[in-house]
Coordinates of C-alpha atoms and ligand atoms in Angstrom, one line a residue:
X27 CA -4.1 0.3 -27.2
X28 CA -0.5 0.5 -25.4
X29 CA -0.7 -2.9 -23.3
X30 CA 1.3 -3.8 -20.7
X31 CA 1.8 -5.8 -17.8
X32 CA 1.6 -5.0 -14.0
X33 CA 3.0 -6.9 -10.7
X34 CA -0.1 -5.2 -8.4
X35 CA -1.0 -6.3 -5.0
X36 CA -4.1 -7.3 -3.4
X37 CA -4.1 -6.6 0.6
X38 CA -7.2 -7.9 2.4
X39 CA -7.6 -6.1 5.6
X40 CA -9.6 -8.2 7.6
X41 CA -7.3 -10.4 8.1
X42 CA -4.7 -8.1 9.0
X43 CA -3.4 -9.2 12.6
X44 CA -0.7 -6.0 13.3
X45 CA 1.6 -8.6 13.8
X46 CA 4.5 -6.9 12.1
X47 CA 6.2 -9.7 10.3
X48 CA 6.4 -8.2 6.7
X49 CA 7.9 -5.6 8.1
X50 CA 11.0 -7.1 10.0
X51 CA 11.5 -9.6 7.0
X52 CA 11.7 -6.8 5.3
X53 CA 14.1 -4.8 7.6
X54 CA 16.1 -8.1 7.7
X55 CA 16.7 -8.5 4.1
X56 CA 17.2 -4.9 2.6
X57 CA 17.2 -2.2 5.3
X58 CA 19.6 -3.5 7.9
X59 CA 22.9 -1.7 6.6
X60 CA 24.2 1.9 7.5
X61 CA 21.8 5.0 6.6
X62 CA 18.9 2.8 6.3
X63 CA 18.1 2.2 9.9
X64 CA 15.2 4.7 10.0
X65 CA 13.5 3.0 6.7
X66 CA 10.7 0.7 6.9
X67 CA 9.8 -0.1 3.5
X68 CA 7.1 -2.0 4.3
X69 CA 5.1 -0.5 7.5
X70 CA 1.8 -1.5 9.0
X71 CA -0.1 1.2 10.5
X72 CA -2.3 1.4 13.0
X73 CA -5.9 3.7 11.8
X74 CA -7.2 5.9 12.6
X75 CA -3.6 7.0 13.3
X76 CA -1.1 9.7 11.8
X77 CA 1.2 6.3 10.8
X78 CA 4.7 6.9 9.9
X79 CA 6.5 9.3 8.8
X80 CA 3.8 11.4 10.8
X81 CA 1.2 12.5 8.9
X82 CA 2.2 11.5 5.6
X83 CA -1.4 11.8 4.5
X84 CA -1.2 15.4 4.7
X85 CA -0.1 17.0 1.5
X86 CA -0.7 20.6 3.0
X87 CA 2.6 19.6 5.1
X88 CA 4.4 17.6 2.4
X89 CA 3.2 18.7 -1.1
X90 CA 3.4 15.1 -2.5
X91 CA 1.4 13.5 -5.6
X92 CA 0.1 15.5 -8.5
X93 CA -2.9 18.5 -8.2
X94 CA -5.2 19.1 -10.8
X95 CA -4.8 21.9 -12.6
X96 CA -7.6 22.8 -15.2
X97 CA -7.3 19.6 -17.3
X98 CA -4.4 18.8 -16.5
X99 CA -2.2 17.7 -13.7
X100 CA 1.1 18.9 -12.1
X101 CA 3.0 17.6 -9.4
X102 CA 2.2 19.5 -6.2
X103 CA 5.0 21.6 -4.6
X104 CA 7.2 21.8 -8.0
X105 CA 7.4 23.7 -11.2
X106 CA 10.4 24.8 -12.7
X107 CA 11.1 27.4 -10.4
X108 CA 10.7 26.4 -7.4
X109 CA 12.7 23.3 -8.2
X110 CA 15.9 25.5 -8.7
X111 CA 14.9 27.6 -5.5
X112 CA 14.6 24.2 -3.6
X113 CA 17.9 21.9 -5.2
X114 CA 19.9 23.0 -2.0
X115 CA 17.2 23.0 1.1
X116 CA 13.5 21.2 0.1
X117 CA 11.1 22.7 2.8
X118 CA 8.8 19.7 1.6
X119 CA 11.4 16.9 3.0
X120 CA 10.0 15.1 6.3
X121 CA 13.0 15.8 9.2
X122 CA 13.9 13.2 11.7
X123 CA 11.4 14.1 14.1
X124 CA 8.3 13.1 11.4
X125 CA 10.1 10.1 10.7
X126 CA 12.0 9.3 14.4
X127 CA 15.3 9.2 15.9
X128 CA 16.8 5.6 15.3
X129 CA 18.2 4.0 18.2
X130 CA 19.6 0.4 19.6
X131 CA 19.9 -0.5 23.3
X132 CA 23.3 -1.1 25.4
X133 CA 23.1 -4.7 25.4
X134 CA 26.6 -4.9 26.1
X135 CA 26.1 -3.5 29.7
X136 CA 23.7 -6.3 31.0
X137 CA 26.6 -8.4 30.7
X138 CA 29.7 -6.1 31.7
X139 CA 27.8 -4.7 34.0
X140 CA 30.1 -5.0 37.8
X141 CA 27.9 -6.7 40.1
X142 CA 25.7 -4.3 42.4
X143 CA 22.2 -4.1 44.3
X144 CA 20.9 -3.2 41.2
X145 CA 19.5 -5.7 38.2
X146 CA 21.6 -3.6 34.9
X147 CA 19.3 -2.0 32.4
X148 CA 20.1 -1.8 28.8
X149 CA 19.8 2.0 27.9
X150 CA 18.7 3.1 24.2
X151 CA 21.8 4.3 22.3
X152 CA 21.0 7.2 19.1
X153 CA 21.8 5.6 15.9
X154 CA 23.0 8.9 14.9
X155 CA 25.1 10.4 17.6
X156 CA 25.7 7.3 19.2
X157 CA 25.3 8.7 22.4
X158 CA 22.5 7.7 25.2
X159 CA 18.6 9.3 24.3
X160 CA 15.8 9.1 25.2
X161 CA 13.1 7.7 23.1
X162 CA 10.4 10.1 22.1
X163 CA 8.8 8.7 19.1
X164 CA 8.9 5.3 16.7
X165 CA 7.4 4.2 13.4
X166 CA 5.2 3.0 15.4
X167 CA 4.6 5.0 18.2
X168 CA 0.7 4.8 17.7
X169 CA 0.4 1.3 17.3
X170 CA -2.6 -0.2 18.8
X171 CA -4.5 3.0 19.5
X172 CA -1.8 3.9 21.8
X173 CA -2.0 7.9 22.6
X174 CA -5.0 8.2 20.7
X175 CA -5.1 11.5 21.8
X176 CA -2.0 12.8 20.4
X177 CA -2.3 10.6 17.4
X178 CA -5.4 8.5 16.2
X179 CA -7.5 12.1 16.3
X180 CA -4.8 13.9 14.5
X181 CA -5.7 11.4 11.4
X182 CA -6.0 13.6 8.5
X183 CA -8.8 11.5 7.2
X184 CA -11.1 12.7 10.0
X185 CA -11.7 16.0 7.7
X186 CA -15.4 15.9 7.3
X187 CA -16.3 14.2 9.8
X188 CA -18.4 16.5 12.4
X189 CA -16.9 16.9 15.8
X190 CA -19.4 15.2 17.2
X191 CA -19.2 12.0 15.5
X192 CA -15.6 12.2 16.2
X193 CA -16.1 12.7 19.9
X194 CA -18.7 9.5 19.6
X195 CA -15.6 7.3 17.8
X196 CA -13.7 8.1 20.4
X197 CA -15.9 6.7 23.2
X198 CA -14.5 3.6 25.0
X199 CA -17.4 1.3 24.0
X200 CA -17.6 2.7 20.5
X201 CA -13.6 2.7 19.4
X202 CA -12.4 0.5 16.8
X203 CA -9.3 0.5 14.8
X204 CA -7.8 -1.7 12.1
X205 CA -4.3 -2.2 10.4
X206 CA -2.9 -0.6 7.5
X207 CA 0.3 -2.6 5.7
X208 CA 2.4 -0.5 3.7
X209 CA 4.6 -0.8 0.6
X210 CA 5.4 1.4 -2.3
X211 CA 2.8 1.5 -4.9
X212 CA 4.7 0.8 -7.9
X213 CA 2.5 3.6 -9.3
X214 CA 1.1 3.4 -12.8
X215 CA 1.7 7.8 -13.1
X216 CA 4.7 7.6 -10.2
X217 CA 5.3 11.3 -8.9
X218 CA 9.1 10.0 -8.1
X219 CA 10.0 9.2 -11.6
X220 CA 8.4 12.2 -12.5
X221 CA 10.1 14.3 -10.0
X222 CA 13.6 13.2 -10.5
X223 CA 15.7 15.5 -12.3
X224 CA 18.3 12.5 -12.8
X225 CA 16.3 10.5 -14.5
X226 CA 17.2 7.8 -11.5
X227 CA 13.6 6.3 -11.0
X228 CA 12.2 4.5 -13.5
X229 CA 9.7 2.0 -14.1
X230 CA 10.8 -1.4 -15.4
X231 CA 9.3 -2.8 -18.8
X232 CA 8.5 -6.1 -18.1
X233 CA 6.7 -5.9 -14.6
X234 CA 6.0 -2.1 -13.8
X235 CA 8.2 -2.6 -10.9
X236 CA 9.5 1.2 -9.8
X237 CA 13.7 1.1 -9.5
X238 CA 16.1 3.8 -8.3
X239 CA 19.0 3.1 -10.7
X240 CA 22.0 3.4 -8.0
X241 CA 24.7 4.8 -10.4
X242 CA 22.4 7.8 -11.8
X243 CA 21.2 8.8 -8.3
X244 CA 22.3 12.7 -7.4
X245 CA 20.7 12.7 -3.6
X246 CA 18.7 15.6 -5.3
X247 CA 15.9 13.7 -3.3
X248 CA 13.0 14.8 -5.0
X249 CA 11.1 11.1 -5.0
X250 CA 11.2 11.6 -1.0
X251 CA 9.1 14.4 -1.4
X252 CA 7.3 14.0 -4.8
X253 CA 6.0 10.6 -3.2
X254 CA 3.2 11.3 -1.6
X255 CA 2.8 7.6 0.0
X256 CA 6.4 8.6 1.6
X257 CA 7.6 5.9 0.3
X258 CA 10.9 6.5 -0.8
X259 CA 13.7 7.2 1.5
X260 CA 17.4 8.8 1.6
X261 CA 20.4 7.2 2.7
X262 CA 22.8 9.3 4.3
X263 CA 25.2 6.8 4.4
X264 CA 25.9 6.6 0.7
X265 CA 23.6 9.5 -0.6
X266 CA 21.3 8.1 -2.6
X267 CA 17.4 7.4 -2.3
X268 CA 16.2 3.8 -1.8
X269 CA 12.9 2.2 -2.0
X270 CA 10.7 -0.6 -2.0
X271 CA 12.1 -3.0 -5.3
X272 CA 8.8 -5.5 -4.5
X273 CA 11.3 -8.0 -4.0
X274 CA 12.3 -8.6 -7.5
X275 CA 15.8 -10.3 -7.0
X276 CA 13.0 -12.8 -5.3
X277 CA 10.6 -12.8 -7.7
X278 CA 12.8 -13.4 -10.9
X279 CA 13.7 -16.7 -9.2
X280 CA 9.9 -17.5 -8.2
X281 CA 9.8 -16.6 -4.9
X282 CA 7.4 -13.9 -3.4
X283 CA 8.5 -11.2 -1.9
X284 CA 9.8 -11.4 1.6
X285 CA 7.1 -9.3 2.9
X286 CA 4.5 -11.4 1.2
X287 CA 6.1 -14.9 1.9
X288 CA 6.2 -14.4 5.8
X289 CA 2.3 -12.6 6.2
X290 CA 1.1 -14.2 9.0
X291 CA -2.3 -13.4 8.4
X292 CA -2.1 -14.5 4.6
X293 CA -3.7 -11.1 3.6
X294 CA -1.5 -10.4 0.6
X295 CA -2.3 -11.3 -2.8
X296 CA -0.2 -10.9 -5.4
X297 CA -0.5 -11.1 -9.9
X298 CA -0.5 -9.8 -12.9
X299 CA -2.4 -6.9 -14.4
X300 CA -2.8 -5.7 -18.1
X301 CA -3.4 -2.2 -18.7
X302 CA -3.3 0.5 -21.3
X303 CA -0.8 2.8 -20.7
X304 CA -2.0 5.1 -23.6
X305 CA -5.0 6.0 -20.8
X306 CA -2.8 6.9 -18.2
X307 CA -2.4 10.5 -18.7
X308 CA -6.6 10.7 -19.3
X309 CA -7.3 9.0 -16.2
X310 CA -4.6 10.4 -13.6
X311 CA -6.2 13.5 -14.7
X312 CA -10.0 13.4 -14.5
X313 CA -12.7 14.4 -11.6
X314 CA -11.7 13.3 -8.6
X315 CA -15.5 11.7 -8.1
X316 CA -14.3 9.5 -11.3
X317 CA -10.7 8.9 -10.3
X318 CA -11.4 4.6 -8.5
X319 CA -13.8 4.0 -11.5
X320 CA -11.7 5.3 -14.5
X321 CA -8.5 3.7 -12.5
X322 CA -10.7 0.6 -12.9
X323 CA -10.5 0.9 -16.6
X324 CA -6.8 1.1 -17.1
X325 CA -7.0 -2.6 -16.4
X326 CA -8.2 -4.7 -19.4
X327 CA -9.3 -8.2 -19.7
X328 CA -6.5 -10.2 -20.5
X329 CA -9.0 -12.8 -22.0
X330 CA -9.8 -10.2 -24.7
X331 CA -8.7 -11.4 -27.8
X332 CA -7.9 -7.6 -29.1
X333 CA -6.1 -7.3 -25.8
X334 CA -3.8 -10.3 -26.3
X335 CA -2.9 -9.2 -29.6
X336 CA -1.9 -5.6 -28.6
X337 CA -0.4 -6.9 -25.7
X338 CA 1.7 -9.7 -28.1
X339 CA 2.5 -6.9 -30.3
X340 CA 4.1 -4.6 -27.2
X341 CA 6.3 -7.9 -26.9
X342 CA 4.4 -9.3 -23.4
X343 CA 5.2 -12.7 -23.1
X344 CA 2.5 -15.5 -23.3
X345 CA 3.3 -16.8 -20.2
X346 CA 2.9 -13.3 -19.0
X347 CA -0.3 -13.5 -20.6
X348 CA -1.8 -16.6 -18.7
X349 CA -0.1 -15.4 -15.7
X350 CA -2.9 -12.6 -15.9
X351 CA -5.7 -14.4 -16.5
X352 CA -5.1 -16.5 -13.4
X353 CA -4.4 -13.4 -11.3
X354 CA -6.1 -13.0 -8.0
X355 CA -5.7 -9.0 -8.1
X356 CA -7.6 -9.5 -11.5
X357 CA -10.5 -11.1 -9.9
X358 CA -10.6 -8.7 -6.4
X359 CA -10.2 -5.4 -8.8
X360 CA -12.9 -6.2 -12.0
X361 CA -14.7 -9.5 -11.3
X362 CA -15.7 -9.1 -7.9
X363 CA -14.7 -5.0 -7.3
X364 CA -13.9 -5.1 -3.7
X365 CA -10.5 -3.9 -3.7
X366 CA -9.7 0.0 -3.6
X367 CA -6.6 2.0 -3.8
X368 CA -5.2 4.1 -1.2
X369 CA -6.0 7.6 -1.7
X370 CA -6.8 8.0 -5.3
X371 CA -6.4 11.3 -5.0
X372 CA -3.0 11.6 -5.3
X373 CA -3.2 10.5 -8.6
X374 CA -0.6 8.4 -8.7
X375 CA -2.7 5.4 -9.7
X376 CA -1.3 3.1 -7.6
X377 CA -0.8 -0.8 -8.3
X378 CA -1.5 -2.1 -4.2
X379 CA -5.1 -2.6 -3.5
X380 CA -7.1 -3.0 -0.2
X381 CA -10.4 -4.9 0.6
X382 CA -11.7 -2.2 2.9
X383 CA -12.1 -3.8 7.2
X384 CA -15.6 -4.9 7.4
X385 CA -15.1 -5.9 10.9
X386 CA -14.3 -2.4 12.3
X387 CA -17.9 -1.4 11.3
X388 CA -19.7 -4.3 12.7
X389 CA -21.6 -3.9 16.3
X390 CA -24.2 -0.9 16.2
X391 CA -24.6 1.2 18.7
X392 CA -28.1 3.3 17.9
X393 CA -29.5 1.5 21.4
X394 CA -26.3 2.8 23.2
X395 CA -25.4 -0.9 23.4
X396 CA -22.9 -3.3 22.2
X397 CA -24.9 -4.9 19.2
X398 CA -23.2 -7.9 17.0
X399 CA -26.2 -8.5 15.3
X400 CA -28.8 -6.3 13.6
X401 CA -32.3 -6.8 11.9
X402 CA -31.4 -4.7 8.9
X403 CA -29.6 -6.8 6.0
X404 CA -27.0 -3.7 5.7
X405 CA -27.8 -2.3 9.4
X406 CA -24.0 -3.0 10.3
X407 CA -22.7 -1.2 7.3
X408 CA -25.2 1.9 8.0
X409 CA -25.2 2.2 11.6
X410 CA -21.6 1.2 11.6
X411 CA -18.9 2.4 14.7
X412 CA -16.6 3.6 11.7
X413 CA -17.9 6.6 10.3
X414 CA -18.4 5.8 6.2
X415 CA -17.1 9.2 5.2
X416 CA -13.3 7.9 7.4
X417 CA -13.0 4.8 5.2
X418 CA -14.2 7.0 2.0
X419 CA -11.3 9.0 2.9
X420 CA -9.2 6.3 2.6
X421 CA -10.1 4.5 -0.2
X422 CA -12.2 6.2 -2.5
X423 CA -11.4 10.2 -2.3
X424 CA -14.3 10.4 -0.3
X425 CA -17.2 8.8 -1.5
X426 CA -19.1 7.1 0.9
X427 CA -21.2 5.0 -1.7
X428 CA -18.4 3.6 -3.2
X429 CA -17.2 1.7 0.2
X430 CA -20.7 1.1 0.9
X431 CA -21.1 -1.0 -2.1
X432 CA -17.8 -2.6 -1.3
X433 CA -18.7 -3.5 2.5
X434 CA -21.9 -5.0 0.6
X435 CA -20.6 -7.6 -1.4
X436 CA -18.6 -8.3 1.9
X437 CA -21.5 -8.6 4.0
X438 CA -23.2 -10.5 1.2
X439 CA -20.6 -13.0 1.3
X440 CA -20.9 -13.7 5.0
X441 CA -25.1 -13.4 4.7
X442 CA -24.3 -16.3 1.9
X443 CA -22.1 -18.9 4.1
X444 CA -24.3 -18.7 7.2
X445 CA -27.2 -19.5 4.8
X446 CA -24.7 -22.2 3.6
X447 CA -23.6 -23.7 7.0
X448 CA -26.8 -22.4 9.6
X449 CA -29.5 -21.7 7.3
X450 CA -31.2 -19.4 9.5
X451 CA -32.0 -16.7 6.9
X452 CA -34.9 -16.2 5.1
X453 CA -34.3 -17.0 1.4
X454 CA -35.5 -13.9 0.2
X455 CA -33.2 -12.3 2.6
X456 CA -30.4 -13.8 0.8
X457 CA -31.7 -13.3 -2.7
X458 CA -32.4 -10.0 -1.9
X459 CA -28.4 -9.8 -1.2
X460 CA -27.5 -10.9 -4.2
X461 CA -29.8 -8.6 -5.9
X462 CA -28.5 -5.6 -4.1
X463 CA -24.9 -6.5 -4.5
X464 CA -24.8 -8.1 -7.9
X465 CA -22.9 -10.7 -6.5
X466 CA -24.0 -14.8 -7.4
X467 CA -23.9 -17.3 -5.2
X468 CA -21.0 -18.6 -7.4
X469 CA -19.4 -15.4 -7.0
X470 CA -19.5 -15.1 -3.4
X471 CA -18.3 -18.9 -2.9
X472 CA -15.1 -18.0 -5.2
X473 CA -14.5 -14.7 -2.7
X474 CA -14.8 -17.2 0.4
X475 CA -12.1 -19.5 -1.3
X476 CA -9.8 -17.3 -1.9
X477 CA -9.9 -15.7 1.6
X478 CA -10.3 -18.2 3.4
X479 CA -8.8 -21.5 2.5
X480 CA -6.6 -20.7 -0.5
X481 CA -2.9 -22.4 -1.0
X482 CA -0.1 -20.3 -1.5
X483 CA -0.6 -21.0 -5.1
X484 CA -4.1 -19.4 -5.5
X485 CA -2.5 -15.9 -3.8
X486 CA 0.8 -15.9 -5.8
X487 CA 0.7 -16.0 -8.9
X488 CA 3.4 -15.0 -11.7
X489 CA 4.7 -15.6 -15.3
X490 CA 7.2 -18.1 -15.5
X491 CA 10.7 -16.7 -16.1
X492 CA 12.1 -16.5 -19.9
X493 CA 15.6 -17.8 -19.8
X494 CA 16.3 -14.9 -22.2
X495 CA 15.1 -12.1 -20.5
X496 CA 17.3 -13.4 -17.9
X497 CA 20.6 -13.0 -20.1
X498 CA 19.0 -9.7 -21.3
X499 CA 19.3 -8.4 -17.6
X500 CA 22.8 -9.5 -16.8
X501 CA 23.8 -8.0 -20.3
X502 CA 22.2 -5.1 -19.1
X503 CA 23.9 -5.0 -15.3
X504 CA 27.4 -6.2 -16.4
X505 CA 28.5 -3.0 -17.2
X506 CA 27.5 -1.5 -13.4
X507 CA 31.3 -1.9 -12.3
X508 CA 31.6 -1.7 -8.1
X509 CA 27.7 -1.3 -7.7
X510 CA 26.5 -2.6 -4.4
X511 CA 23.3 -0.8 -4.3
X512 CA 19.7 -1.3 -4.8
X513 CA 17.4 -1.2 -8.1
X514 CA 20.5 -1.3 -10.5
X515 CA 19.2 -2.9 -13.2
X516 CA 18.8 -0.7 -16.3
X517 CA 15.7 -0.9 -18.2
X518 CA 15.4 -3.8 -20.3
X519 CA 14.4 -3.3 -23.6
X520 CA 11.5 -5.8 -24.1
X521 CA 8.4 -3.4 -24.3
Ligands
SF4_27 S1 4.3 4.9 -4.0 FE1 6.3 4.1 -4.9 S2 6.0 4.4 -7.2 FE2 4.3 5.5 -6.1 S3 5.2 7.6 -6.1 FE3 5.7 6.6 -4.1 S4 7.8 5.7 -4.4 FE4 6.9 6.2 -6.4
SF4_28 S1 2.6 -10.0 8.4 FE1 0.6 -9.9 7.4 S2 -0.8 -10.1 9.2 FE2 1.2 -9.5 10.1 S3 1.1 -7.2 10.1 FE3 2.1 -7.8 8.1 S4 0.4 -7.8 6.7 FE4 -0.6 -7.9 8.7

């Protein structure tokens, strides 16, 4: 065993409102300087959608993430020789027009404006030519089902789904949506740090966080394409790829990270995560039927007294330790199992983790008719307006059961509570829910706590810092002379 320890993320998308707060505190903090005015490190998309940059899903158009190849894996779009043949023009790269054309308005002309019959408009200004445009696409251009015909049925996860199902999604009384927040991964087998022929990316000891080291950086910009989330991005200003850093100039003082700390909804869970990293290679590259369960594994129960001594002898901290055991991602991912990753398939084995929408698939439609409630215990679930295979598309490479089982649990938790506050099921209904589901009534009250009423607390949770792992990283970043990027730090040498 090769233990060590994971910031992961828990996103619970029920409670999702679209408002877009993470993502302008976000913007506000890190992404509001020259070259970085088309990055959104943290996006929330609207599905079914083709999100932002468009279609990043689509690895036929981007060649991101790693293919299987016999019994092993290889990152898609690169070998040796096509990474020489590319070093000067990637074809893989998204242009402008997949991400969009970054503009600000002429504010200045509402009030210089000479007075006229006419109230003064502001008119958007191009962030790149600086010169009037018009606006023909945004991050979130789709937001809200907005153009669902140019967008939300362009969705690369409609593949396998018959045409006429599609058609039936698309009907006014059958159409649902919900949101998708976005952040980098901080993948476990990271196609960027792969990909980068620097040696730039890397992921840091202590945490697992994934850092672009700012001085080592040759705007080679392989991580923008390797990534097959999209979630690393160039900056033209000073040539060098930036990403998502989770924050971590917050976290090492205690603080979540912005994204996290200003979620209206309170969908975002964050803690620790022991895995074995001597499994990674194994599990990035098994059957993709296998791929959410064996991910599953990588994750060992910090309450294992083999695992705290292997994890003790890799040099993870006690406090690192407990920090694990009172994770909330911990309990989601292996006690309860109702949190997936996004697209396993790209075998990245990623570290953020989403408790599929429930509500989306709620109110049948088998009588053509609005229905809220059903006779069937699971009747929502199987006659659902979402099509199962969609969210299996999502979550779990596309197997249906898998989400199923999820949405089950779900649905047993709510089947629970109503028994709890109406008491208008039968009680064999309920036990018959818990048999199904191998949830406990216990088990279910613990999911309602922690989304529902839990304190800030409950949903952040992380190791206290070690006064000399601080001095170890300023050792480590004093030498980084006239630095003003992101993800400096060197790797510290603790694991
Ligand atoms: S999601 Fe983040 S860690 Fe994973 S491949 Fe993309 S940039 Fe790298
Ligand atoms: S702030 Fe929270 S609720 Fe609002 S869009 Fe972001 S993740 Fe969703």
């Amino acid at each position: 065993m090769n233990i060590r320890s994971q910031i992961a993320m828990v996103f619970h998308l029920d409670k999702c409102i679209g408002c877009h707060t993470c993502s302008i505190a976000c913007k506000n903090i890190w992404t509001d300087r020259k070259g970085t005015e088309y990055m959104w490190w943290n996006n929330v998309e609207t599905k079914p959608g083709t999100g932002y940059p468009s279609k990043w899903e689509d690895q036929d158009i981007y060649k991101g993430g790693w293919e299987k190849k016999g019994k092993n894996i290889k990152l898609r779009g690169m070998d040796k020789k096509s990474t020489y043949l590319n070093i000067f023009h990637n074809p893989n790269m998204p242009s402008m027009d997949d991400y969009y054309e970054p503009w600000t308005y002429d504010y200045g002309h509402l009030l210089d404006a000479p007075e006229g019959d006419d109230q003064p408009t502001a008119r958007p200004i191009s962030l790149v030519t600086g010169g009037p445009m018009d606006i023909k696409t945004g991050p979130n251009w789709d937001d809200d089902l907005g153009g669902s015909k140019d967008y939300a049925r362009k969705d690369i996860n409609m593949k396998d789904i018959s045409p006429a199902e599609q058609e039936a999604m698309f009907q006014l009384e059958r159409m649902t949506m919900h949101y998708l927040p976005r952040i980098c991964n901080h993948c476990l087998n990271a196609a960027c740090v792969a990909a980068c022929p620097s040696g730039a990316v890397y992921k840091r000891g202590e945490d697992g966080i994934v850092l672009i080291n700012q001085n080592k950086c040759r705007s080679w910009r392989m991580c923008v394409s390797a990534c097959p989330y999209k979630k690393s991005y160039y900056n033209w200003n000073s040539g060098k790829s930036e990403k998502c850093l989770l924050c971590y100039p917050r976290l090492e003082s205690g603080q979540a990270p912005a994204c996290m700390h200003t979620c209206v909804g309170r969908i975002r869970y964050l803690g620790v995560l022991l895995y074995d990293a001597d499994k990674i290679k194994e599990i990035a590259s098994c059957d993709e039927k296998d791929l959410v369960s064996k991910q599953m594994e990588i994750y060992v129960n910090p309450f294992d007294e083999e695992v705290i001594k292997a994890a003790k002898a890799n040099g993870v901290a006690d406090s690192t330790i407990t920090a694990a055991q009172q994770s909330p991602v911990w309990k989601f991912l292996k006690v309860w199992g109702i949190a997936l990753p996004l697209h396993p398939e790209f075998r990245t084995l990623p570290n953020l983790f989403y408790v599929p929408p429930l509500l989306p698939t709620m109110g049948t439609t088998s009588s053509g008719t609005y229905e809220s409630t059903s006779s069937s215990l699971w009747g929502t679930i199987e006659e659902s307006r979402v099509p199962m295979q969609y969210l299996a598309n999502l979550f779990t490479a596309g197997d249906t059961e898998k989400v199923k089982e999820v949405l089950k649990k779900l649905m047993a938790v709510r089947i629970h509570r109503r028994d709890v506050t109406v008491g208008d099921f039968k009680k064999e209904e309920v036990a018959k829910a818990f048999a199904e589901t191998g949830l406990t009534p216990e088990m279910a009250d613990d999911i309602f706590r922690l989304t529902s009423l839990p304190k800030f607390n409950e949903r952040f949770v992380i190791p206290a810092a070690h006064r000399e792992e601080a001095e170890e990283l300023i050792e480590n970043t004093a030498d980084i002379k006239g630095n003003k990027g992101f993800g400096s730090v060197q790797k510290p040498k603790r694991i």
